[in-house]
Short mmCIF file of N, CA, C and O in Angstrom, two decimals:
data_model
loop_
_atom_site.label_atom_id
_atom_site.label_comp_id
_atom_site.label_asym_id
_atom_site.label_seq_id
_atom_site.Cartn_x
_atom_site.Cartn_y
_atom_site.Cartn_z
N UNK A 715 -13.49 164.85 50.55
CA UNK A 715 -12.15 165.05 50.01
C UNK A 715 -11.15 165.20 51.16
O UNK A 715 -11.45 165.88 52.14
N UNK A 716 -9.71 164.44 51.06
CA UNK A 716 -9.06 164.60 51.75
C UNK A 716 -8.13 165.86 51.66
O UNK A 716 -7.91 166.38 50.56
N UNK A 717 -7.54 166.38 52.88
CA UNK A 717 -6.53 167.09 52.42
C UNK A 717 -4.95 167.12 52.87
O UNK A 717 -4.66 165.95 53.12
N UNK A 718 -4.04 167.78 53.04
CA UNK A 718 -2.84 167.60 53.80
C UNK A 718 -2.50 167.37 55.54
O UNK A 718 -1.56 166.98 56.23
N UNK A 719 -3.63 167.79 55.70
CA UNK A 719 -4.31 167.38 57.16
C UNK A 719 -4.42 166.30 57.48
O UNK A 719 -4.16 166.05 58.65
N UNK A 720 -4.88 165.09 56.50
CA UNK A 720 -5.14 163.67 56.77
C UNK A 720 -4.14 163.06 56.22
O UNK A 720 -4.33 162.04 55.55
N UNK A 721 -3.09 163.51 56.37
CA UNK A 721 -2.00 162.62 55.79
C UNK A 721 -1.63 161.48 57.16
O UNK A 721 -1.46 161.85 58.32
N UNK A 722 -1.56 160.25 56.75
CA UNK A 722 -1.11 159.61 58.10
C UNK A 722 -2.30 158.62 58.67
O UNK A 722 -2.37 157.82 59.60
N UNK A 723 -2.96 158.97 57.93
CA UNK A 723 -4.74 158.40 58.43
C UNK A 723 -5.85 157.65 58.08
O UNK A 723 -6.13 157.97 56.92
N UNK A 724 -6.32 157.15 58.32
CA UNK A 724 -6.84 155.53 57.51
C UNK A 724 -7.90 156.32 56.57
O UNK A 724 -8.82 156.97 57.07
N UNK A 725 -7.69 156.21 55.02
CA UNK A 725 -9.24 156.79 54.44
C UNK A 725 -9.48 155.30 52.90
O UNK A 725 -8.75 154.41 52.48
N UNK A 726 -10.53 155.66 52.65
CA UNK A 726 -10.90 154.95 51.64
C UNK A 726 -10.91 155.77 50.41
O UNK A 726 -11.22 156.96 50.34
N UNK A 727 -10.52 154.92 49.35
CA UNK A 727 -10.92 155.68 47.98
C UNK A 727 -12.23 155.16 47.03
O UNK A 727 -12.71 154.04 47.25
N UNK A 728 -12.58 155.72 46.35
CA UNK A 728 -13.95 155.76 45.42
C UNK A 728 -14.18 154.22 44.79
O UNK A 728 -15.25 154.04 44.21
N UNK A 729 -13.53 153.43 44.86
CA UNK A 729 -13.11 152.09 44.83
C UNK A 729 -13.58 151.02 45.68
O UNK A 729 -13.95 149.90 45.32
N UNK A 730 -13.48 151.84 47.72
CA UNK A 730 -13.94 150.90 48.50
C UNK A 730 -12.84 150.40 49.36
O UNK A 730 -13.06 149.89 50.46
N UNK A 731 -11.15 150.62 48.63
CA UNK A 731 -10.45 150.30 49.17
C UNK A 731 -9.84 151.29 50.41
O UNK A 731 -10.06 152.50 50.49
N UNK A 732 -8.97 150.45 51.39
CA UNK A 732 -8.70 150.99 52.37
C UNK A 732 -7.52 151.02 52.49
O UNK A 732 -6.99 149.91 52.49
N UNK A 733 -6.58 152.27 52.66
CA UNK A 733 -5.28 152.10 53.04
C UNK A 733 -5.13 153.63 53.57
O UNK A 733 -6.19 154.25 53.67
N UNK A 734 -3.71 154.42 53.97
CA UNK A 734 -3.14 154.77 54.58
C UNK A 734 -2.72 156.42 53.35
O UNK A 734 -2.17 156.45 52.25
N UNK A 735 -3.22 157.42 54.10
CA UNK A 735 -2.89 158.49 53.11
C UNK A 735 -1.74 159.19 53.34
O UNK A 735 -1.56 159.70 54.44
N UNK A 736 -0.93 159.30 52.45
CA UNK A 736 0.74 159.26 52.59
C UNK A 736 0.88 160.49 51.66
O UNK A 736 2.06 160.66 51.36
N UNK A 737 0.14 161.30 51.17
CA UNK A 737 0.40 162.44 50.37
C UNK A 737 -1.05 163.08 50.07
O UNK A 737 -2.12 162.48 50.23
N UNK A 738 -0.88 164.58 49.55
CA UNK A 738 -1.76 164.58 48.62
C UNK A 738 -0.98 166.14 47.83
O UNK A 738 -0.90 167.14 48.54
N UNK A 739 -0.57 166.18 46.69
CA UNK A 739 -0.04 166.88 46.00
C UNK A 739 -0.85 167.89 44.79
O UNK A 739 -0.99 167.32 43.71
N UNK A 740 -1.30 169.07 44.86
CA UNK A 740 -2.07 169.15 44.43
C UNK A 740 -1.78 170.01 42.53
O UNK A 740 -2.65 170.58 41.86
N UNK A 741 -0.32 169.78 42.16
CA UNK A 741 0.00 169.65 41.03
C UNK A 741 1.03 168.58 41.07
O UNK A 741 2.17 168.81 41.45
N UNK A 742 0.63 167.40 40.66
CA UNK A 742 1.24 166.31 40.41
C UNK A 742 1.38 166.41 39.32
O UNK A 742 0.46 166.91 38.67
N UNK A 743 2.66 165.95 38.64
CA UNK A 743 2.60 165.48 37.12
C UNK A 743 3.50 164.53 37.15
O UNK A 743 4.63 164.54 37.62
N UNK A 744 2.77 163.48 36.47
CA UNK A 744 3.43 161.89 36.56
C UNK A 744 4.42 161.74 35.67
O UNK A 744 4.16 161.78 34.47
N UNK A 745 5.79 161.52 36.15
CA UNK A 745 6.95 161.35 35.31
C UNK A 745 6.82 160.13 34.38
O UNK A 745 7.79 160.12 33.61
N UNK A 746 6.04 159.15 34.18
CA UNK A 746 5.62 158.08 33.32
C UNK A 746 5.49 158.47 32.18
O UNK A 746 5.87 157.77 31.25
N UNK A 747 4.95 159.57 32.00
CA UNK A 747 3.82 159.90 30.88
C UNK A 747 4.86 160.61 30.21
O UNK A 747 5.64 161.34 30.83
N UNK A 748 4.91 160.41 28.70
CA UNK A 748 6.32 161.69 27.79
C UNK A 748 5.77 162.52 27.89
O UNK A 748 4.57 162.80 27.88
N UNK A 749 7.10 163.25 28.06
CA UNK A 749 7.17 164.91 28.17
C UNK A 749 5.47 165.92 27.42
O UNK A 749 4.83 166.80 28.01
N UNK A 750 5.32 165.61 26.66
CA UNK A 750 4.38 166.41 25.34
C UNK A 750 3.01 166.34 26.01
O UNK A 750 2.23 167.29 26.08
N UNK A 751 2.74 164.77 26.63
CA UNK A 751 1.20 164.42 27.40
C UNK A 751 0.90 164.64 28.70
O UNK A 751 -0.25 164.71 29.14
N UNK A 752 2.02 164.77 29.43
CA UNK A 752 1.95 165.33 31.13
C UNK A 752 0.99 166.17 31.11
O UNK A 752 0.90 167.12 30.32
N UNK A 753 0.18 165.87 32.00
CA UNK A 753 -0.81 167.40 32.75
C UNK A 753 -0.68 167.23 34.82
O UNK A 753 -0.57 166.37 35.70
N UNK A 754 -0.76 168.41 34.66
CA UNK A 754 -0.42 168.28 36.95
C UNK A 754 -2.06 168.61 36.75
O UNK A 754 -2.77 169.33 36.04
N UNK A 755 -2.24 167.37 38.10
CA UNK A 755 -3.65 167.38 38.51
C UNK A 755 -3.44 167.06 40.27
O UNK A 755 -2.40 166.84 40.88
N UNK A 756 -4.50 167.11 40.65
CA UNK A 756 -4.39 167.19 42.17
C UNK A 756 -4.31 165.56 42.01
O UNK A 756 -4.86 164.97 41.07
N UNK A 757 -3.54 164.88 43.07
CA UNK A 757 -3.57 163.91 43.49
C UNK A 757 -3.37 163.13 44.54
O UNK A 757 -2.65 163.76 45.32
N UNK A 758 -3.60 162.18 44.93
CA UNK A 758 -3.75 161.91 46.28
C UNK A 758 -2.86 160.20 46.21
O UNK A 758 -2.97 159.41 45.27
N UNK A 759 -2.01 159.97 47.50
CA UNK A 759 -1.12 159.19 47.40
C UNK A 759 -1.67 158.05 48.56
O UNK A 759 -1.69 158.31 49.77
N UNK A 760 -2.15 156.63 47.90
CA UNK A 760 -2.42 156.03 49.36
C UNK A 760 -1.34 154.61 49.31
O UNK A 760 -0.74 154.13 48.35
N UNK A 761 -1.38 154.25 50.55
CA UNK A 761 -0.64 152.98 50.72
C UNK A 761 -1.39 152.03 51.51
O UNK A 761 -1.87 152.33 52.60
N UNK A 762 -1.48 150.86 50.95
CA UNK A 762 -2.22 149.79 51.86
C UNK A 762 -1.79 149.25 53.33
O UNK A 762 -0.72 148.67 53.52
N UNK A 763 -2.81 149.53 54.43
CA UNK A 763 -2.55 149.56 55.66
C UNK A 763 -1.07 148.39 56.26
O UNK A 763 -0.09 148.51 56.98
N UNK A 764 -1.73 147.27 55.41
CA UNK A 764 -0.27 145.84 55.70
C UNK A 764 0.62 146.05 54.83
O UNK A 764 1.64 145.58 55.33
N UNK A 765 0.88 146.53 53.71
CA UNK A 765 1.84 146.84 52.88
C UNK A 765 1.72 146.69 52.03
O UNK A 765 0.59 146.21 51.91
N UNK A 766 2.40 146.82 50.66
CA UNK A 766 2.34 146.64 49.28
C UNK A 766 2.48 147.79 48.34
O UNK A 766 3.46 148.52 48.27
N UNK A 767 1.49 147.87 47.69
CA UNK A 767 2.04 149.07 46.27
C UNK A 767 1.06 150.20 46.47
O UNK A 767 -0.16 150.15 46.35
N UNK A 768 1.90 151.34 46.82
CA UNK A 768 0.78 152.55 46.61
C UNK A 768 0.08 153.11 45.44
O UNK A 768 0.80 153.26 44.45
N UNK A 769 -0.74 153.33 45.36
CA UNK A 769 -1.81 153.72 44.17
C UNK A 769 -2.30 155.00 44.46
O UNK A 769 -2.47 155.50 45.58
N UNK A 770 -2.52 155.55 43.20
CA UNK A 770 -2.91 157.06 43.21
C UNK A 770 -4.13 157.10 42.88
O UNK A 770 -4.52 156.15 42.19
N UNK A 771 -5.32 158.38 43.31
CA UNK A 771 -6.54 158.46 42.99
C UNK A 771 -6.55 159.99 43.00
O UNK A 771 -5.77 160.86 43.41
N UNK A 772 -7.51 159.99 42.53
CA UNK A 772 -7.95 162.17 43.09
C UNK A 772 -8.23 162.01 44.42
O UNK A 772 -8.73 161.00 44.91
N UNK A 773 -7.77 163.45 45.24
CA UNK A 773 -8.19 163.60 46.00
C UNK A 773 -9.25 163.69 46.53
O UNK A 773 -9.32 163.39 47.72
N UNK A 774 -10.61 164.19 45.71
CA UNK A 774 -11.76 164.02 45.64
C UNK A 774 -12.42 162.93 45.56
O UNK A 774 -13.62 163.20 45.55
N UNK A 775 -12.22 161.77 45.50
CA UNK A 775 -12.47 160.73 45.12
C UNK A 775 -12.41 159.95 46.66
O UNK A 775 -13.19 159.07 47.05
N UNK A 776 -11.27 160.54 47.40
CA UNK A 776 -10.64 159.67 49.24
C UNK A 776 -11.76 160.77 50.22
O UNK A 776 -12.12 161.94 50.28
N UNK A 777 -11.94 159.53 50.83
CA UNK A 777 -12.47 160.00 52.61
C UNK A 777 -11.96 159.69 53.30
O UNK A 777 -10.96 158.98 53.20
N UNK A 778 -12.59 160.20 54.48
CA UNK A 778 -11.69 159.23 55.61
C UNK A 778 -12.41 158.32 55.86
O UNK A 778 -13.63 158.38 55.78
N UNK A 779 -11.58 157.06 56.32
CA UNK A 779 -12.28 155.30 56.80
C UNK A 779 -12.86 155.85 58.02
O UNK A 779 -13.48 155.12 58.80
#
């Protein structure tokens, strides 16, 4: 598991994929979701090393690459 320590730092998630850990928040609650279904869960923020769309996973789920 990663933590606020490895922010900045190449890790992989439970997936295989590899990118760049840019957060990890450990009550997130996703403004997507209506008001009534929100729950804050720990989460972890990565971004792909060349660029593109960041994707969220549990923190538990990321290591480091």
């Amino acid at each position: 598991m990663v933590t606020a320590e490895d922010i900045g730092r190449r890790v992989e998630d439970g997936a295989g994929r590899v990118g760049i850990l840019r957060d990890v928040i450990p009550d997130y609650e996703d403004p997507a979701g209506l008001p009534g279904e929100r729950r804050k869960r720990p989460t972890a923020f990565l971004w792909p090393e060349g660029g593109g769309r960041e994707w969220l996973v549990p923190p538990e789920s990321v290591k480091r690459a």
